[in-house]
Amino acid sequence: MRRGQTVILNLVAVLALGGFLWLAEGNFDGYKIQILNLIAINIILALSLNLIYGFTGLFSLGHAGFMAIGAYVCSILIMTPDQKDMLFLLEPAYDWVQNTHAPFLAAVLAGGIVAAAIGALVGFPLLRLGDDYLGIATLGFAEIIRVLANNFPRLTNGALGFKGIPDYANLWWNFGWCLVTLYVIVRLLKSNTGNVLKAIRDDEAAARAMGVNVFRYKLLSFTVGAFFAGVGGALLASLLTTIDPKMFLFTLTFNILMIVVAGGLGSLSGTVMAGIGITVLLEWLRVVENPVDIFGFELPGVPGMRMVVFSLALIMIILFRREGLMGMRELHWQSLSKVFSRGRA
């Protein structure tokens, strides 16, 4: 398939997505629109983690920390000084926190940039560790960020967090950033840099023997992933309109990791499909937590049962589809055209 045809098909797909979002905005209720927004944000977060873990082989568990950074930075920037004056009850905010204000786009970018800067700063010592040690260290980093957010009331309002954050993150913002994230990561992976990242993942010693500056490329991947994790955290804060340190526990990283593993490590297509499927499944499984009437017998709901059912589903995936939905394969226009041509034949 020629490059021009691929570009046209990509534009058609983007226009089709825009048409769907326009119809959804006018016809869906608030609950369904909220699920669509969560799908877009989860895809952003999972794509960024897949870049770090699936394509570079860095076992990072610090995504919740980068999300917290992006969420707090964005919230501070988009709230007005009057809002902050009412929110900071424990201690008055710093003057620069109280008086800083910025448009939503600048705030989201700032959240991503600050997360990327801190990612590069902590990545400099941590990325010299290997495999399991890196996972433990990044998990510790995420917990440090959460504890700092809990204990700096003049910056983060402490355990109270922020309430009444302006809800700018609608379908267009969230899916727009989702497309930007997908485009940037696809272009990165199709470049020579992407080939180097995959070489590091497959055999780091061989890549180093070929003269590759392994640490530099690891730091690049980690920083880009941290940027988009910060963007996802910023969008989530504006979508939910409230944040506090308890939101950014390890379970948040685990939820994103589930999407990456279920879709397939090293597959962007799988990540997108798993992001849609798992987000919808987690909401649909809420029915098992409510009382159910079956043939006249009422079964009481069990709080937390949806996570039990979901965990069992993940165990089945690991046992019978260890590589995930797509493995390391990608879904592209050429493969789809072959499927349709085979069907016509």
mmCIF file of N, CA, C and O in Angstrom, residues 54-136:
data_model
loop_
_atom_site.group_PDB
_atom_site.id
_atom_site.type_symbol
_atom_site.label_atom_id
_atom_site.label_comp_id
_atom_site.label_asym_id
_atom_site.label_seq_id
_atom_site.Cartn_x
_atom_site.Cartn_y
_atom_site.Cartn_z
ATOM 1 N N GLY A 54 7.098 -2.129 27.172
ATOM 2 C CA GLY A 54 6.937 -3.043 26.052
ATOM 3 C C GLY A 54 7.959 -2.873 24.947
ATOM 4 O O GLY A 54 8.381 -3.855 24.328
ATOM 5 N N PHE A 55 8.388 -1.631 24.689
ATOM 6 C CA PHE A 55 9.289 -1.380 23.564
ATOM 7 C C PHE A 55 10.740 -1.160 23.984
ATOM 8 O O PHE A 55 11.636 -1.266 23.159
ATOM 9 N N THR A 56 10.956 -0.810 25.251
ATOM 10 C CA THR A 56 12.321 -0.585 25.712
ATOM 11 C C THR A 56 12.754 -1.618 26.737
ATOM 12 O O THR A 56 13.951 -1.754 27.015
ATOM 13 N N GLY A 57 11.797 -2.340 27.318
ATOM 14 C CA GLY A 57 12.136 -3.386 28.275
ATOM 15 C C GLY A 57 12.459 -2.879 29.659
ATOM 16 O O GLY A 57 13.117 -3.575 30.435
ATOM 17 N N LEU A 58 11.981 -1.675 30.000
ATOM 18 C CA LEU A 58 12.228 -1.107 31.336
ATOM 19 C C LEU A 58 11.028 -1.387 32.222
ATOM 20 O O LEU A 58 9.933 -0.855 31.988
ATOM 21 N N PHE A 59 11.198 -2.203 33.224
ATOM 22 C CA PHE A 59 10.103 -2.583 34.115
ATOM 23 C C PHE A 59 9.873 -1.468 35.124
ATOM 24 O O PHE A 59 10.451 -1.437 36.206
ATOM 25 N N SER A 60 9.003 -0.526 34.738
ATOM 26 C CA SER A 60 8.750 0.657 35.565
ATOM 27 C C SER A 60 7.383 0.548 36.226
ATOM 28 O O SER A 60 6.389 0.226 35.571
ATOM 29 N N LEU A 61 7.343 0.853 37.526
ATOM 30 C CA LEU A 61 6.093 0.865 38.284
ATOM 31 C C LEU A 61 5.838 2.248 38.879
ATOM 32 O O LEU A 61 5.166 2.380 39.891
ATOM 33 N N GLY A 62 6.375 3.269 38.233
ATOM 34 C CA GLY A 62 6.262 4.623 38.778
ATOM 35 C C GLY A 62 5.264 5.508 38.063
ATOM 36 O O GLY A 62 5.265 6.724 38.265
ATOM 37 N N HIS A 63 4.377 4.925 37.246
ATOM 38 C CA HIS A 63 3.467 5.745 36.452
ATOM 39 C C HIS A 63 2.532 6.592 37.314
ATOM 40 O O HIS A 63 2.206 7.721 36.929
ATOM 41 N N ALA A 64 2.083 6.050 38.436
ATOM 42 C CA ALA A 64 1.181 6.818 39.296
ATOM 43 C C ALA A 64 1.849 8.099 39.800
ATOM 44 O O ALA A 64 1.185 9.134 39.957
ATOM 45 N N GLY A 65 3.155 8.052 40.024
ATOM 46 C CA GLY A 65 3.877 9.243 40.458
ATOM 47 C C GLY A 65 3.887 10.327 39.396
ATOM 48 O O GLY A 65 3.655 11.511 39.691
ATOM 49 N N PHE A 66 4.146 9.945 38.143
ATOM 50 C CA PHE A 66 4.136 10.928 37.057
ATOM 51 C C PHE A 66 2.735 11.476 36.829
ATOM 52 O O PHE A 66 2.559 12.659 36.519
ATOM 53 N N MET A 67 1.723 10.613 36.972
ATOM 54 C CA MET A 67 0.345 11.087 36.851
ATOM 55 C C MET A 67 0.024 12.110 37.936
ATOM 56 O O MET A 67 -0.636 13.126 37.663
ATOM 57 N N ALA A 68 0.477 11.854 39.155
ATOM 58 C CA ALA A 68 0.227 12.793 40.247
ATOM 59 C C ALA A 68 0.877 14.144 39.964
ATOM 60 O O ALA A 68 0.266 15.198 40.194
ATOM 61 N N ILE A 69 2.090 14.124 39.447
ATOM 62 C CA ILE A 69 2.779 15.380 39.130
ATOM 63 C C ILE A 69 1.989 16.165 38.094
ATOM 64 O O ILE A 69 1.728 17.370 38.258
ATOM 65 N N GLY A 70 1.600 15.499 37.013
ATOM 66 C CA GLY A 70 0.823 16.175 35.975
ATOM 67 C C GLY A 70 -0.506 16.697 36.489
ATOM 68 O O GLY A 70 -0.928 17.808 36.145
ATOM 69 N N ALA A 71 -1.175 15.905 37.334
ATOM 70 C CA ALA A 71 -2.481 16.302 37.856
ATOM 71 C C ALA A 71 -2.368 17.536 38.745
ATOM 72 O O ALA A 71 -3.166 18.489 38.628
ATOM 73 N N TYR A 72 -1.393 17.559 39.642
ATOM 74 C CA TYR A 72 -1.255 18.688 40.575
ATOM 75 C C TYR A 72 -0.804 19.953 39.846
ATOM 76 O O TYR A 72 -1.296 21.052 40.116
ATOM 77 N N VAL A 73 0.145 19.808 38.919
ATOM 78 C CA VAL A 73 0.618 20.986 38.180
ATOM 79 C C VAL A 73 -0.514 21.601 37.377
ATOM 80 O O VAL A 73 -0.739 22.824 37.409
ATOM 81 N N CYS A 74 -1.256 20.764 36.653
ATOM 82 C CA CYS A 74 -2.365 21.272 35.839
ATOM 83 C C CYS A 74 -3.437 21.912 36.709
ATOM 84 O O CYS A 74 -3.952 22.984 36.378
ATOM 85 N N SER A 75 -3.780 21.270 37.824
ATOM 86 C CA SER A 75 -4.832 21.800 38.694
ATOM 87 C C SER A 75 -4.453 23.164 39.258
ATOM 88 O O SER A 75 -5.281 24.085 39.308
ATOM 89 N N ILE A 76 -3.201 23.307 39.703
ATOM 90 C CA ILE A 76 -2.745 24.587 40.246
ATOM 91 C C ILE A 76 -2.848 25.686 39.187
ATOM 92 O O ILE A 76 -3.230 26.831 39.487
ATOM 93 N N LEU A 77 -2.551 25.345 37.938
ATOM 94 C CA LEU A 77 -2.532 26.359 36.887
ATOM 95 C C LEU A 77 -3.917 26.760 36.404
ATOM 96 O O LEU A 77 -4.134 27.919 36.029
ATOM 97 N N ILE A 78 -4.875 25.819 36.373
ATOM 98 C CA ILE A 78 -6.185 26.164 35.802
ATOM 99 C C ILE A 78 -7.172 26.685 36.836
ATOM 100 O O ILE A 78 -8.196 27.271 36.467
ATOM 101 N N MET A 79 -6.880 26.498 38.117
ATOM 102 C CA MET A 79 -7.768 27.071 39.140
ATOM 103 C C MET A 79 -7.476 28.559 39.315
ATOM 104 O O MET A 79 -6.325 28.986 39.237
ATOM 105 N N THR A 80 -8.510 29.319 39.572
ATOM 106 C CA THR A 80 -8.350 30.762 39.754
ATOM 107 C C THR A 80 -7.806 31.055 41.163
ATOM 108 O O THR A 80 -7.941 30.237 42.079
ATOM 109 N N PRO A 81 -7.214 32.223 41.355
ATOM 110 C CA PRO A 81 -6.735 32.596 42.702
ATOM 111 C C PRO A 81 -7.836 32.555 43.758
ATOM 112 O O PRO A 81 -7.580 32.195 44.911
ATOM 113 N N ASP A 82 -9.073 32.925 43.390
ATOM 114 C CA ASP A 82 -10.172 32.889 44.359
ATOM 115 C C ASP A 82 -10.479 31.461 44.797
ATOM 116 O O ASP A 82 -10.756 31.200 45.982
ATOM 117 N N GLN A 83 -10.450 30.517 43.833
ATOM 118 C CA GLN A 83 -10.670 29.115 44.183
ATOM 119 C C GLN A 83 -9.597 28.613 45.157
ATOM 120 O O GLN A 83 -9.903 27.941 46.146
ATOM 121 N N LYS A 84 -8.356 28.939 44.863
ATOM 122 C CA LYS A 84 -7.263 28.495 45.731
ATOM 123 C C LYS A 84 -7.378 29.110 47.122
ATOM 124 O O LYS A 84 -7.069 28.450 48.126
ATOM 125 N N ASP A 85 -7.833 30.338 47.172
ATOM 126 C CA ASP A 85 -7.977 31.004 48.465
ATOM 127 C C ASP A 85 -8.981 30.262 49.348
ATOM 128 O O ASP A 85 -8.803 30.160 50.571
ATOM 129 N N MET A 86 -10.041 29.714 48.741
ATOM 130 C CA MET A 86 -11.044 28.962 49.503
ATOM 131 C C MET A 86 -10.588 27.534 49.798
ATOM 132 O O MET A 86 -10.999 26.947 50.810
ATOM 133 N N LEU A 87 -9.732 26.962 48.945
ATOM 134 C CA LEU A 87 -9.344 25.558 49.095
ATOM 135 C C LEU A 87 -8.272 25.344 50.153
ATOM 136 O O LEU A 87 -8.323 24.362 50.907
ATOM 137 N N PHE A 88 -7.299 26.225 50.217
ATOM 138 C CA PHE A 88 -6.160 26.021 51.114
ATOM 139 C C PHE A 88 -6.563 26.390 52.545
ATOM 140 O O PHE A 88 -6.380 27.523 52.987
ATOM 141 N N LEU A 89 -7.102 25.387 53.248
ATOM 142 C CA LEU A 89 -7.602 25.605 54.606
ATOM 143 C C LEU A 89 -6.555 25.284 55.668
ATOM 144 O O LEU A 89 -6.522 25.914 56.720
ATOM 145 N N LEU A 90 -5.713 24.295 55.405
ATOM 146 C CA LEU A 90 -4.726 23.876 56.409
ATOM 147 C C LEU A 90 -3.675 24.951 56.620
ATOM 148 O O LEU A 90 -3.398 25.356 57.747
ATOM 149 N N GLU A 91 -3.114 25.416 55.509
ATOM 150 C CA GLU A 91 -2.124 26.497 55.529
ATOM 151 C C GLU A 91 -2.297 27.302 54.253
ATOM 152 O O GLU A 91 -2.707 26.755 53.222
ATOM 153 N N PRO A 92 -1.988 28.603 54.285
ATOM 154 C CA PRO A 92 -2.105 29.399 53.058
ATOM 155 C C PRO A 92 -1.099 28.929 52.003
ATOM 156 O O PRO A 92 0.008 28.495 52.335
ATOM 157 N N ALA A 93 -1.512 29.015 50.745
ATOM 158 C CA ALA A 93 -0.648 28.580 49.659
ATOM 159 C C ALA A 93 0.520 29.542 49.481
ATOM 160 O O ALA A 93 0.460 30.708 49.882
ATOM 161 N N TYR A 94 1.594 29.031 48.892
ATOM 162 C CA TYR A 94 2.703 29.913 48.515
ATOM 163 C C TYR A 94 2.183 30.979 47.555
ATOM 164 O O TYR A 94 1.233 30.748 46.798
ATOM 165 N N ASP A 95 2.801 32.146 47.562
ATOM 166 C CA ASP A 95 2.330 33.244 46.712
ATOM 167 C C ASP A 95 2.327 32.856 45.240
ATOM 168 O O ASP A 95 1.372 33.163 44.508
ATOM 169 N N TRP A 96 3.393 32.166 44.781
ATOM 170 C CA TRP A 96 3.451 31.803 43.368
ATOM 171 C C TRP A 96 2.409 30.738 43.031
ATOM 172 O O TRP A 96 1.913 30.697 41.889
ATOM 173 N N VAL A 97 2.034 29.890 43.989
ATOM 174 C CA VAL A 97 0.949 28.928 43.768
ATOM 175 C C VAL A 97 -0.388 29.652 43.728
ATOM 176 O O VAL A 97 -1.239 29.384 42.877
ATOM 177 N N GLN A 98 -0.572 30.604 44.637
ATOM 178 C CA GLN A 98 -1.835 31.325 44.750
ATOM 179 C C GLN A 98 -2.127 32.158 43.497
ATOM 180 O O GLN A 98 -3.271 32.210 43.032
ATOM 181 N N ASN A 99 -1.117 32.790 42.934
ATOM 182 C CA ASN A 99 -1.342 33.765 41.863
ATOM 183 C C ASN A 99 -1.111 33.227 40.461
ATOM 184 O O ASN A 99 -1.401 33.921 39.486
ATOM 185 N N THR A 100 -0.589 32.008 40.332
ATOM 186 C CA THR A 100 -0.322 31.455 39.007
ATOM 187 C C THR A 100 -1.616 30.992 38.360
ATOM 188 O O THR A 100 -2.441 30.323 38.985
ATOM 189 N N HIS A 101 -1.777 31.356 37.092
ATOM 190 C CA HIS A 101 -2.960 30.923 36.337
ATOM 191 C C HIS A 101 -2.579 30.815 34.864
ATOM 192 O O HIS A 101 -1.774 31.601 34.357
ATOM 193 N N ALA A 102 -3.133 29.805 34.175
ATOM 194 C CA ALA A 102 -2.789 29.586 32.768
ATOM 195 C C ALA A 102 -3.962 28.924 32.060
ATOM 196 O O ALA A 102 -4.810 28.278 32.699
ATOM 197 N N PRO A 103 -4.042 29.036 30.724
ATOM 198 C CA PRO A 103 -5.076 28.331 29.961
ATOM 199 C C PRO A 103 -4.895 26.815 30.072
ATOM 200 O O PRO A 103 -3.826 26.323 30.444
ATOM 201 N N PHE A 104 -5.944 26.087 29.708
ATOM 202 C CA PHE A 104 -5.935 24.636 29.899
ATOM 203 C C PHE A 104 -4.850 23.950 29.082
ATOM 204 O O PHE A 104 -4.140 23.074 29.585
ATOM 205 N N LEU A 105 -4.677 24.334 27.826
ATOM 206 C CA LEU A 105 -3.657 23.702 26.987
ATOM 207 C C LEU A 105 -2.272 23.907 27.575
ATOM 208 O O LEU A 105 -1.473 22.955 27.675
ATOM 209 N N ALA A 106 -1.975 25.130 27.996
ATOM 210 C CA ALA A 106 -0.670 25.404 28.596
ATOM 211 C C ALA A 106 -0.503 24.626 29.901
ATOM 212 O O ALA A 106 0.594 24.147 30.212
ATOM 213 N N ALA A 107 -1.582 24.467 30.668
ATOM 214 C CA ALA A 107 -1.509 23.742 31.933
ATOM 215 C C ALA A 107 -1.225 22.258 31.710
ATOM 216 O O ALA A 107 -0.429 21.653 32.428
ATOM 217 N N VAL A 108 -1.876 21.669 30.700
ATOM 218 C CA VAL A 108 -1.642 20.249 30.395
ATOM 219 C C VAL A 108 -0.204 20.046 29.923
ATOM 220 O O VAL A 108 0.476 19.102 30.344
ATOM 221 N N LEU A 109 0.265 20.937 29.052
ATOM 222 C CA LEU A 109 1.658 20.846 28.588
ATOM 223 C C LEU A 109 2.626 21.010 29.749
ATOM 224 O O LEU A 109 3.637 20.297 29.827
ATOM 225 N N ALA A 110 2.324 21.952 30.642
ATOM 226 C CA ALA A 110 3.194 22.156 31.807
ATOM 227 C C ALA A 110 3.227 20.914 32.690
ATOM 228 O O ALA A 110 4.289 20.519 33.192
ATOM 229 N N GLY A 111 2.068 20.271 32.878
ATOM 230 C CA GLY A 111 2.029 19.038 33.660
ATOM 231 C C GLY A 111 2.894 17.955 33.048
ATOM 232 O O GLY A 111 3.633 17.258 33.749
ATOM 233 N N GLY A 112 2.823 17.830 31.711
ATOM 234 C CA GLY A 112 3.654 16.843 31.030
ATOM 235 C C GLY A 112 5.127 17.176 31.096
ATOM 236 O O GLY A 112 5.978 16.297 31.304
ATOM 237 N N ILE A 113 5.462 18.462 30.936
ATOM 238 C CA ILE A 113 6.871 18.879 30.929
ATOM 239 C C ILE A 113 7.501 18.694 32.316
ATOM 240 O O ILE A 113 8.634 18.219 32.440
ATOM 241 N N VAL A 114 6.770 19.072 33.366
ATOM 242 C CA VAL A 114 7.310 18.899 34.719
ATOM 243 C C VAL A 114 7.491 17.412 35.026
ATOM 244 O O VAL A 114 8.507 16.993 35.604
ATOM 245 N N ALA A 115 6.520 16.585 34.624
ATOM 246 C CA ALA A 115 6.651 15.137 34.834
ATOM 247 C C ALA A 115 7.844 14.582 34.062
ATOM 248 O O ALA A 115 8.593 13.736 34.578
ATOM 249 N N ALA A 116 8.047 15.067 32.836
ATOM 250 C CA ALA A 116 9.183 14.601 32.034
ATOM 251 C C ALA A 116 10.508 15.043 32.659
ATOM 252 O O ALA A 116 11.483 14.269 32.686
ATOM 253 N N ALA A 117 10.561 16.272 33.154
ATOM 254 C CA ALA A 117 11.793 16.766 33.779
ATOM 255 C C ALA A 117 12.139 15.951 35.015
ATOM 256 O O ALA A 117 13.299 15.561 35.221
ATOM 257 N N ILE A 118 11.139 15.684 35.840
ATOM 258 C CA ILE A 118 11.395 14.871 37.037
ATOM 259 C C ILE A 118 11.716 13.433 36.641
ATOM 260 O O ILE A 118 12.558 12.775 37.273
ATOM 261 N N GLY A 119 11.067 12.942 35.563
ATOM 262 C CA GLY A 119 11.390 11.607 35.068
ATOM 263 C C GLY A 119 12.840 11.499 34.634
ATOM 264 O O GLY A 119 13.527 10.510 34.921
ATOM 265 N N ALA A 120 13.326 12.533 33.937
ATOM 266 C CA ALA A 120 14.728 12.530 33.514
ATOM 267 C C ALA A 120 15.659 12.629 34.720
ATOM 268 O O ALA A 120 16.714 11.982 34.767
ATOM 269 N N LEU A 121 15.231 13.410 35.731
ATOM 270 C CA LEU A 121 16.063 13.593 36.923
ATOM 271 C C LEU A 121 16.200 12.288 37.719
ATOM 272 O O LEU A 121 17.305 11.887 38.090
ATOM 273 N N VAL A 122 15.074 11.614 37.957
ATOM 274 C CA VAL A 122 15.138 10.361 38.727
ATOM 275 C C VAL A 122 15.623 9.199 37.866
ATOM 276 O O VAL A 122 16.173 8.217 38.379
ATOM 277 N N GLY A 123 15.419 9.325 36.550
ATOM 278 C CA GLY A 123 15.869 8.256 35.660
ATOM 279 C C GLY A 123 17.376 8.170 35.558
ATOM 280 O O GLY A 123 17.924 7.093 35.301
ATOM 281 N N PHE A 124 18.040 9.302 35.782
ATOM 282 C CA PHE A 124 19.498 9.307 35.658
ATOM 283 C C PHE A 124 20.157 8.300 36.601
ATOM 284 O O PHE A 124 21.018 7.535 36.179
ATOM 285 N N PRO A 125 19.762 8.230 37.873
ATOM 286 C CA PRO A 125 20.348 7.171 38.724
ATOM 287 C C PRO A 125 19.601 5.834 38.619
ATOM 288 O O PRO A 125 20.213 4.771 38.656
ATOM 289 N N LEU A 126 18.265 5.875 38.474
ATOM 290 C CA LEU A 126 17.484 4.640 38.561
ATOM 291 C C LEU A 126 17.665 3.726 37.354
ATOM 292 O O LEU A 126 17.631 2.496 37.492
ATOM 293 N N LEU A 127 17.870 4.314 36.171
ATOM 294 C CA LEU A 127 17.955 3.489 34.970
ATOM 295 C C LEU A 127 19.267 2.709 34.881
ATOM 296 O O LEU A 127 19.450 1.905 33.967
ATOM 297 N N ARG A 128 20.161 2.951 35.803
ATOM 298 C CA ARG A 128 21.382 2.140 35.864
ATOM 299 C C ARG A 128 21.117 0.803 36.565
ATOM 300 O O ARG A 128 21.959 -0.081 36.555
ATOM 301 N N LEU A 129 19.925 0.708 37.186
ATOM 302 C CA LEU A 129 19.529 -0.556 37.791
ATOM 303 C C LEU A 129 18.923 -1.466 36.733
ATOM 304 O O LEU A 129 18.544 -1.020 35.650
ATOM 305 N N GLY A 130 18.768 -2.711 37.046
ATOM 306 C CA GLY A 130 18.242 -3.649 36.069
ATOM 307 C C GLY A 130 16.984 -4.328 36.534
ATOM 308 O O GLY A 130 16.808 -4.623 37.725
ATOM 309 N N ASP A 131 16.070 -4.563 35.607
ATOM 310 C CA ASP A 131 14.894 -5.410 35.753
ATOM 311 C C ASP A 131 14.151 -5.187 37.075
ATOM 312 O O ASP A 131 13.592 -4.137 37.305
ATOM 313 N N ASP A 132 14.161 -6.199 37.960
ATOM 314 C CA ASP A 132 13.355 -6.147 39.175
ATOM 315 C C ASP A 132 13.757 -4.985 40.077
ATOM 316 O O ASP A 132 12.900 -4.373 40.724
ATOM 317 N N TYR A 133 15.052 -4.674 40.143
ATOM 318 C CA TYR A 133 15.509 -3.564 40.990
ATOM 319 C C TYR A 133 14.947 -2.235 40.491
ATOM 320 O O TYR A 133 14.603 -1.359 41.290
ATOM 321 N N LEU A 134 14.846 -2.088 39.165
ATOM 322 C CA LEU A 134 14.267 -0.867 38.601
ATOM 323 C C LEU A 134 12.789 -0.762 38.966
ATOM 324 O O LEU A 134 12.303 0.313 39.314
ATOM 325 N N GLY A 135 12.077 -1.887 38.891
ATOM 326 C CA GLY A 135 10.668 -1.880 39.272
ATOM 327 C C GLY A 135 10.470 -1.463 40.716
ATOM 328 O O GLY A 135 9.590 -0.645 41.028
ATOM 329 N N ILE A 136 11.277 -1.981 41.622
ATOM 330 C CA ILE A 136 11.170 -1.632 43.040
ATOM 331 C C ILE A 136 11.511 -0.158 43.255
ATOM 332 O O ILE A 136 10.834 0.558 44.009
#
